[in-house]
Short mmCIF file of C-alpha atoms in Angstrom, two decimals:
data_model
loop_
_atom_site.label_atom_id
_atom_site.label_comp_id
_atom_site.label_asym_id
_atom_site.label_seq_id
_atom_site.Cartn_x
_atom_site.Cartn_y
_atom_site.Cartn_z
CA MET A 1 0.00 0.06 0.06
CA ALA A 2 2.95 2.82 0.26
CA PRO A 3 4.23 4.73 -2.41
CA LYS A 4 8.52 4.06 -2.23
CA GLU A 5 8.75 8.00 -0.96
CA ILE A 6 7.15 7.37 2.26
CA ARG A 7 7.87 3.57 2.25
CA GLY A 8 10.39 4.00 5.18
CA ARG A 9 7.82 5.84 7.32
CA ILE A 10 5.31 3.59 7.23
CA GLY A 11 7.28 1.05 7.80
CA SER A 12 8.40 2.37 10.98
CA PHE A 13 5.17 2.89 12.16
CA PHE A 14 5.11 -0.94 13.55
CA GLN A 15 7.65 0.27 16.26
CA MET A 16 6.22 3.76 16.49
CA PHE A 17 2.80 1.69 17.90
CA TYR A 18 4.57 -1.05 19.24
CA THR A 19 6.38 1.47 21.77
CA ILE A 20 2.99 3.62 22.32
CA GLY A 21 1.75 0.18 23.84
CA ILE A 22 4.48 -0.45 26.10
CA PHE A 23 4.51 3.19 27.00
CA THR A 24 0.28 2.77 27.92
CA SER A 25 0.69 -0.41 29.84
CA TYR A 26 3.46 0.89 31.78
CA TRP A 27 1.32 3.82 33.09
CA VAL A 28 -1.55 1.61 33.31
CA ASP A 29 0.72 -0.71 36.15
CA TYR A 30 2.40 2.31 37.82
CA ALA A 31 -1.31 3.58 38.34
CA VAL A 32 -3.25 0.58 39.53
CA LEU A 33 0.02 -0.08 41.81
CA GLN A 34 -1.00 3.69 43.38
CA ARG A 35 -4.56 2.81 43.95
CA ILE A 36 -4.82 -0.52 44.68
CA SER A 37 -3.82 -2.74 47.44
CA PRO A 38 -1.14 -5.31 46.40
CA HIS A 39 -2.80 -8.18 48.02
CA SER A 40 -5.87 -7.64 45.44
CA PRO A 41 -6.37 -10.02 42.60
CA SER A 42 -7.05 -6.56 41.01
CA GLN A 43 -3.50 -5.58 40.79
CA TRP A 44 -3.40 -8.00 37.82
CA GLN A 45 -7.39 -8.50 36.64
CA ILE A 46 -7.43 -4.60 35.42
CA PRO A 47 -4.23 -4.25 33.17
CA ILE A 48 -5.28 -7.85 31.59
CA ALA A 49 -8.86 -6.80 31.14
CA LEU A 50 -7.75 -3.18 29.55
CA GLN A 51 -6.09 -5.13 26.65
CA ILE A 52 -9.85 -6.02 25.68
CA ILE A 53 -10.15 -2.47 24.66
CA PRO A 54 -7.43 -1.96 21.80
CA ALA A 55 -8.29 -5.90 20.73
CA GLY A 56 -11.86 -5.04 20.24
CA LEU A 57 -11.13 -1.41 18.74
CA LEU A 58 -9.11 -3.18 15.97
CA GLY A 59 -11.29 -6.23 15.48
CA PHE A 60 -14.24 -3.70 14.56
CA GLY A 61 -11.92 -1.75 12.44
CA CYS A 62 -10.96 -3.97 10.41
CA LEU A 63 -14.26 -3.96 8.83
CA THR A 64 -13.77 -1.21 7.65
CA LEU A 65 -11.14 -1.96 5.29
CA PRO A 66 -11.57 -2.87 1.92
CA GLU A 67 -9.60 -5.55 0.53
CA SER A 68 -5.79 -5.60 -0.42
CA VAL A 69 -5.60 -3.97 -3.84
CA ARG A 70 -2.76 -6.21 -4.64
CA TRP A 71 -5.03 -9.45 -3.57
CA LEU A 72 -8.04 -8.02 -5.40
CA THR A 73 -5.73 -8.00 -8.88
CA LYS A 74 -4.17 -11.17 -8.23
CA LYS A 75 -7.83 -12.63 -8.39
CA GLY A 76 -8.91 -10.61 -11.18
CA ARG A 77 -11.27 -8.95 -9.73
CA HIS A 78 -10.46 -5.45 -11.33
CA ASP A 79 -12.92 -3.17 -10.20
CA GLU A 80 -13.26 -3.30 -6.36
CA ALA A 81 -9.32 -3.06 -6.93
CA TRP A 82 -9.78 0.03 -8.66
CA THR A 83 -12.43 0.60 -6.12
CA SER A 84 -10.12 -0.02 -3.08
CA LEU A 85 -7.20 1.87 -4.66
CA GLN A 86 -9.06 5.20 -5.08
CA TRP A 87 -10.42 4.84 -0.95
CA ILE A 88 -6.01 4.29 -0.37
CA ARG A 89 -5.20 6.76 -2.07
CA ALA A 90 -8.21 9.54 -1.22
CA ASP A 91 -7.80 10.31 -4.78
CA SER A 92 -9.46 9.12 -8.44
CA SER A 93 -7.17 11.70 -10.89
CA SER A 94 -4.74 10.34 -13.54
CA SER A 95 -1.52 9.81 -11.12
CA THR A 96 -4.09 6.94 -9.06
CA MET A 97 -5.13 5.55 -12.65
CA GLU A 98 -1.44 5.40 -13.82
CA GLU A 99 -0.02 3.91 -10.36
CA MET A 100 -3.37 1.38 -10.78
CA GLU A 101 -1.64 0.20 -14.23
CA GLU A 102 1.40 -0.55 -12.44
CA ILE A 103 -0.27 -2.09 -9.82
CA ARG A 104 -1.32 -4.38 -12.63
CA THR A 105 1.72 -4.90 -14.53
CA GLY A 106 3.24 -5.73 -11.18
CA VAL A 107 1.00 -7.96 -10.49
CA GLU A 108 1.19 -9.83 -13.30
CA MET A 109 5.42 -10.20 -13.79
CA GLU A 110 5.19 -11.13 -9.92
CA ARG A 111 2.67 -13.76 -10.99
CA HIS A 112 5.70 -15.13 -13.85
CA ALA A 113 8.37 -14.50 -11.53
CA THR A 114 7.11 -16.61 -8.66
CA GLU A 115 6.13 -19.49 -10.91
CA GLY A 116 7.73 -22.43 -10.30
CA LEU A 117 9.23 -21.57 -6.82
CA THR A 118 11.40 -24.44 -5.63
CA VAL A 119 12.99 -25.16 -2.18
CA LYS A 120 16.25 -25.80 -4.30
CA GLU A 121 16.14 -21.94 -5.62
CA LEU A 122 16.63 -20.98 -1.66
CA THR A 123 19.85 -22.15 -1.65
CA GLU A 124 21.17 -20.39 -4.20
CA ARG A 125 24.01 -17.83 -3.22
CA GLN A 126 22.67 -14.95 -3.60
CA ASN A 127 19.16 -15.99 -2.63
CA LEU A 128 20.58 -17.44 0.34
CA SER A 129 22.37 -14.51 1.34
CA ARG A 130 19.63 -12.10 1.25
CA LEU A 131 17.49 -14.90 3.75
CA GLY A 132 20.73 -14.84 6.39
CA THR A 133 20.74 -10.97 6.18
CA ALA A 134 16.97 -10.91 6.99
CA ALA A 135 17.57 -13.12 9.70
CA ALA A 136 20.11 -11.87 11.19
CA VAL A 137 19.34 -8.01 10.87
CA PHE A 138 16.17 -9.41 13.22
CA THR A 139 18.07 -11.15 15.42
CA ALA A 140 20.33 -8.38 15.98
CA GLN A 141 17.52 -5.73 16.78
CA GLN A 142 16.63 -8.67 19.89
CA ALA A 143 20.09 -8.91 20.89
CA THR A 144 20.33 -5.06 21.31
CA GLY A 145 19.07 -5.67 24.74
CA ALA A 146 16.18 -3.34 24.06
CA THR A 147 13.64 -5.70 23.96
CA ALA A 148 14.57 -7.20 27.40
CA PHE A 149 14.79 -3.65 28.81
CA ALA A 150 10.83 -3.20 27.73
CA TYR A 151 9.78 -6.57 29.30
CA PHE A 152 12.20 -6.38 32.35
CA GLY A 153 12.59 -2.71 32.89
CA PRO A 154 11.72 -2.46 36.87
CA GLN A 155 14.30 -5.20 37.25
CA TYR A 156 16.62 -3.44 35.34
CA PHE A 157 16.45 -0.18 37.44
CA LYS A 158 16.29 -2.59 40.59
CA LEU A 159 20.08 -3.37 39.20
CA LEU A 160 20.43 0.28 38.82
CA VAL A 161 19.08 2.34 41.49
CA ASN A 162 17.24 -0.67 43.85
CA GLY A 163 14.48 1.27 44.52
CA SER A 164 11.07 0.79 45.93
CA ALA A 165 8.67 -1.07 43.55
CA ALA A 166 6.79 2.00 42.95
CA LYS A 167 10.10 3.63 42.22
CA ASN A 168 11.40 1.14 39.41
CA LEU A 169 8.06 1.38 37.89
CA LEU A 170 8.17 5.30 37.30
CA LEU A 171 11.63 5.03 36.00
CA THR A 172 10.32 2.63 33.86
CA ALA A 173 7.18 4.33 32.92
CA ILE A 174 9.31 7.34 31.74
CA PHE A 175 11.50 4.96 30.26
CA GLY A 176 8.28 3.66 27.92
CA ALA A 177 7.19 8.00 27.36
CA ILE A 178 11.02 8.18 26.17
CA LYS A 179 10.81 5.58 23.55
CA VAL A 180 7.51 6.55 21.97
CA ALA A 181 8.93 10.36 21.86
CA ALA A 182 12.64 8.98 20.42
CA CYS A 183 10.88 7.00 17.74
CA GLY A 184 8.28 9.55 17.09
CA PHE A 185 11.08 11.71 16.45
CA PHE A 186 12.52 9.38 13.89
CA VAL A 187 9.37 8.41 11.79
CA LEU A 188 8.00 11.97 11.99
CA PHE A 189 11.03 13.67 10.78
CA LEU A 190 14.25 11.04 10.05
CA SER A 191 13.09 7.80 8.30
CA GLU A 192 13.44 9.30 4.84
CA ARG A 193 16.03 11.93 5.44
CA VAL A 194 18.99 9.28 6.40
CA GLY A 195 20.52 6.53 5.51
CA ARG A 196 19.82 3.04 6.60
CA ARG A 197 22.96 1.96 6.86
CA GLN A 198 24.69 4.60 8.79
CA VAL A 199 21.95 5.16 11.48
CA LEU A 200 22.10 1.37 11.88
CA ILE A 201 25.91 1.32 12.43
CA TRP A 202 26.24 4.48 14.69
CA GLY A 203 23.31 3.69 16.78
CA ALA A 204 24.67 0.47 17.48
CA VAL A 205 28.02 2.14 18.75
CA PHE A 206 26.44 4.65 20.50
CA MET A 207 24.25 1.70 22.35
CA ALA A 208 27.48 -0.15 22.75
CA ALA A 209 28.95 2.87 24.80
CA CYS A 210 25.72 3.34 26.73
CA GLN A 211 26.02 -0.13 27.85
CA ILE A 212 29.42 -0.87 28.70
CA SER A 213 29.85 2.42 30.42
CA THR A 214 26.36 1.24 32.59
CA ALA A 215 28.14 -2.05 33.48
CA ALA A 216 30.97 -0.20 34.45
CA VAL A 217 29.77 2.46 36.85
CA VAL A 218 27.30 -0.24 38.50
CA LYS A 219 30.49 -2.59 39.21
CA ALA A 220 32.45 0.28 40.24
CA LYS A 221 29.62 2.40 42.79
CA PRO A 222 26.80 -0.32 43.47
CA PRO A 223 23.69 0.67 44.35
CA PRO A 224 22.93 0.61 48.38
CA ALA A 225 22.14 -2.63 49.63
CA LYS A 226 19.05 -2.21 50.94
CA VAL A 227 16.02 -1.04 49.29
CA GLY A 228 15.68 2.55 49.28
CA ASP A 229 18.38 3.05 51.65
CA GLY A 230 19.78 6.62 51.09
CA GLY A 231 17.44 7.86 48.35
CA VAL A 232 19.28 7.50 45.01
CA THR A 233 23.00 8.05 44.48
CA SER A 234 25.02 10.09 41.54
CA SER A 235 25.50 6.79 40.19
CA GLY A 236 21.97 5.63 40.27
CA ILE A 237 21.12 8.84 38.20
CA ALA A 238 24.04 8.69 35.78
CA THR A 239 22.95 5.02 35.23
CA VAL A 240 19.60 5.44 34.94
CA ALA A 241 20.50 8.50 32.49
CA LEU A 242 22.87 6.07 30.14
CA ILE A 243 20.13 4.08 30.55
CA TYR A 244 17.29 6.56 28.38
CA LEU A 245 19.98 7.21 26.14
CA PHE A 246 20.40 3.95 24.85
CA VAL A 247 16.30 3.78 24.51
CA ILE A 248 16.27 7.44 22.19
CA ALA A 249 19.69 5.88 20.21
CA TYR A 250 17.37 2.42 20.12
CA ASN A 251 14.39 4.18 18.63
CA LEU A 252 15.82 6.00 16.27
CA SER A 253 17.82 3.15 14.65
CA TRP A 254 17.69 -0.53 15.57
CA GLY A 255 13.92 0.18 16.71
CA PRO A 256 12.26 0.89 13.86
CA LEU A 257 14.76 0.37 10.52
CA PRO A 258 15.06 -3.29 10.82
CA TRP A 259 11.03 -3.34 9.25
CA PRO A 260 11.50 -1.61 6.34
CA TYR A 261 15.18 -1.96 5.54
CA VAL A 262 14.48 -6.28 5.25
CA SER A 263 11.51 -5.37 3.29
CA GLU A 264 13.54 -4.02 0.80
CA ILE A 265 16.33 -6.56 0.16
CA PHE A 266 14.38 -9.26 -1.31
CA PRO A 267 13.63 -9.54 -5.69
CA THR A 268 9.68 -10.21 -5.48
CA ARG A 269 10.10 -13.85 -6.25
CA ILE A 270 10.90 -14.94 -2.56
CA ARG A 271 10.34 -11.92 -0.93
CA GLU A 272 7.33 -13.19 0.73
CA ILE A 273 9.19 -16.25 2.08
CA GLY A 274 12.65 -13.76 3.09
CA ILE A 275 10.48 -11.30 5.40
CA ALA A 276 7.88 -14.45 7.01
CA VAL A 277 11.64 -15.82 7.71
CA GLY A 278 13.08 -12.60 8.91
CA VAL A 279 10.06 -11.81 11.09
CA SER A 280 10.22 -15.61 12.43
CA SER A 281 13.78 -15.20 13.53
CA GLN A 282 12.89 -11.88 15.68
CA TRP A 283 9.96 -13.37 17.64
CA LEU A 284 12.80 -16.78 18.38
CA PHE A 285 15.08 -14.68 19.69
CA ASN A 286 12.39 -12.30 21.15
CA PHE A 287 11.57 -15.77 23.27
CA VAL A 288 15.04 -17.08 23.39
CA PHE A 289 15.82 -13.53 25.29
CA SER A 290 12.83 -12.59 27.30
CA LEU A 291 13.03 -16.89 28.96
CA THR A 292 17.00 -16.04 29.80
CA THR A 293 16.65 -12.20 30.99
CA PRO A 294 15.44 -12.71 34.47
CA TYR A 295 18.41 -15.54 34.67
CA MET A 296 20.95 -12.49 33.71
CA ILE A 297 19.14 -10.61 36.14
CA THR A 298 19.75 -12.59 38.76
CA ASN A 299 22.85 -14.51 38.17
CA MET A 300 24.87 -11.85 36.23
CA GLY A 301 24.23 -8.33 37.92
CA TRP A 302 25.96 -5.49 36.50
CA GLY A 303 27.52 -8.52 33.60
CA THR A 304 24.03 -8.52 32.16
CA PHE A 305 25.22 -4.76 30.92
CA LEU A 306 28.32 -5.39 29.47
CA LEU A 307 26.83 -8.96 27.74
CA TRP A 308 24.16 -6.27 26.01
CA GLY A 309 26.90 -3.43 25.36
CA LEU A 310 29.37 -6.30 23.44
CA PHE A 311 26.86 -8.01 21.28
CA ASP A 312 25.81 -4.01 20.37
CA ALA A 313 29.30 -3.81 19.50
CA VAL A 314 29.51 -7.06 17.67
CA ILE A 315 26.02 -5.68 15.74
CA ALA A 316 27.83 -2.20 14.82
CA VAL A 317 30.71 -4.35 12.80
CA PHE A 318 28.19 -6.81 11.48
CA THR A 319 26.73 -4.09 9.96
CA PHE A 320 29.28 -2.13 8.56
CA PHE A 321 30.45 -4.88 6.93
CA PHE A 322 27.81 -7.09 5.44
CA LEU A 323 24.41 -4.41 5.06
CA LYS A 324 24.21 -1.92 1.98
CA GLU A 325 22.47 0.85 1.84
CA THR A 326 18.79 0.80 0.17
CA ARG A 327 17.00 4.47 1.09
CA GLY A 328 15.81 5.88 -2.07
CA LEU A 329 15.92 2.62 -3.86
CA SER A 330 12.98 1.36 -5.70
CA LEU A 331 12.63 -2.62 -5.17
CA GLU A 332 14.30 -3.20 -8.48
CA GLU A 333 17.36 -0.76 -8.42
CA ILE A 334 18.42 -3.13 -4.97
CA VAL A 335 18.13 -6.26 -6.68
CA HIS A 336 19.22 -4.93 -9.67
CA ASN A 337 22.37 -3.76 -7.98
CA ASP A 338 22.88 -7.01 -5.88
CA PHE A 339 22.54 -9.16 -9.69
CA GLU A 340 25.38 -6.77 -11.34
CA GLU A 341 27.61 -7.62 -8.45
CA VAL A 342 26.84 -11.22 -8.93
CA ARG A 343 27.62 -10.88 -12.37
CA ASP A 344 30.56 -8.99 -11.99
CA HIS A 345 32.41 -11.10 -9.67
CA LYS A 346 31.95 -13.80 -12.49
CA VAL A 347 29.34 -16.12 -10.40
CA ILE A 348 26.64 -16.53 -13.18
CA ASP A 349 27.13 -15.63 -16.99
CA VAL A 350 24.33 -13.41 -17.85
CA GLU A 351 24.38 -13.83 -21.42
CA ASP A 352 24.94 -18.26 -21.45
CA ASN A 353 22.04 -18.31 -19.34
CA GLY A 354 19.99 -16.00 -20.64
CA LYS A 355 18.59 -14.77 -17.82
#
């Protein structure tokens, strides 16, 4: 549905609304903690029940959506496809008609492009490279440590300041607000103005610096042994600030960018499979780090921050050597550039193969 001029921005909206959901949940939890006795089952029942509201709105909202233009075109329902495109673009001018023709042409080319696709093709050098890149990018997104912070914020802030439950949850709620502000700034003002590759490199470098610095401070000056003993120390304030800077860097880089980046690196023939591989990798490692993070916090302490920092440093190196720039290029140009590179290295001979 998205024109290439704003494809990066639209793709990044996934992360934007993800952060809004996290932000909302933190403040709901904080309000419930403040207002309801910790011994009451309502303290967990209310946050769970409130999730029914956005789910219901989403379900009813979907009833108002017309079917996908491309899907309708694939099925030969061209009149309905034209009606759907007019609704999506809120326009029926000649430019929209030209886009409709481009979609019809594209769908026909896609049909020919995906005909006879076999598993063996996925193991060809370029296809395997793209699949590996997609999996690696989304694995890296989870390995930054940001998702672990989102899920276990109060436990992390306890490592930093050893405050009361309310204080730890308040710090986490502020963490959520910063996530929304940083991601919103990126989506609205930066997503189509900066190169994908450079932002991913420097985002990882900055996150590594924040995490490793946090580990060093917590090791050198750990928080008070007793909960709330002596209030928050200057070292505690410094580490909280470093984590807030970390989450700003994440939401200006590795939070929103993997979504549009991975969708751009595949040719039509294997795009659906490629994106599925990437997103599956994301959820696999989301599960892995969600499962292991509580044990890391308990057993490693300050070493948890060091581990995330080292992961971020490795991610920066990986990005520098293996990821290519895709901003401002059409999907066809990105694939063509890869094809030319393969030809230049004589992996295939274009003329002999007739392809």
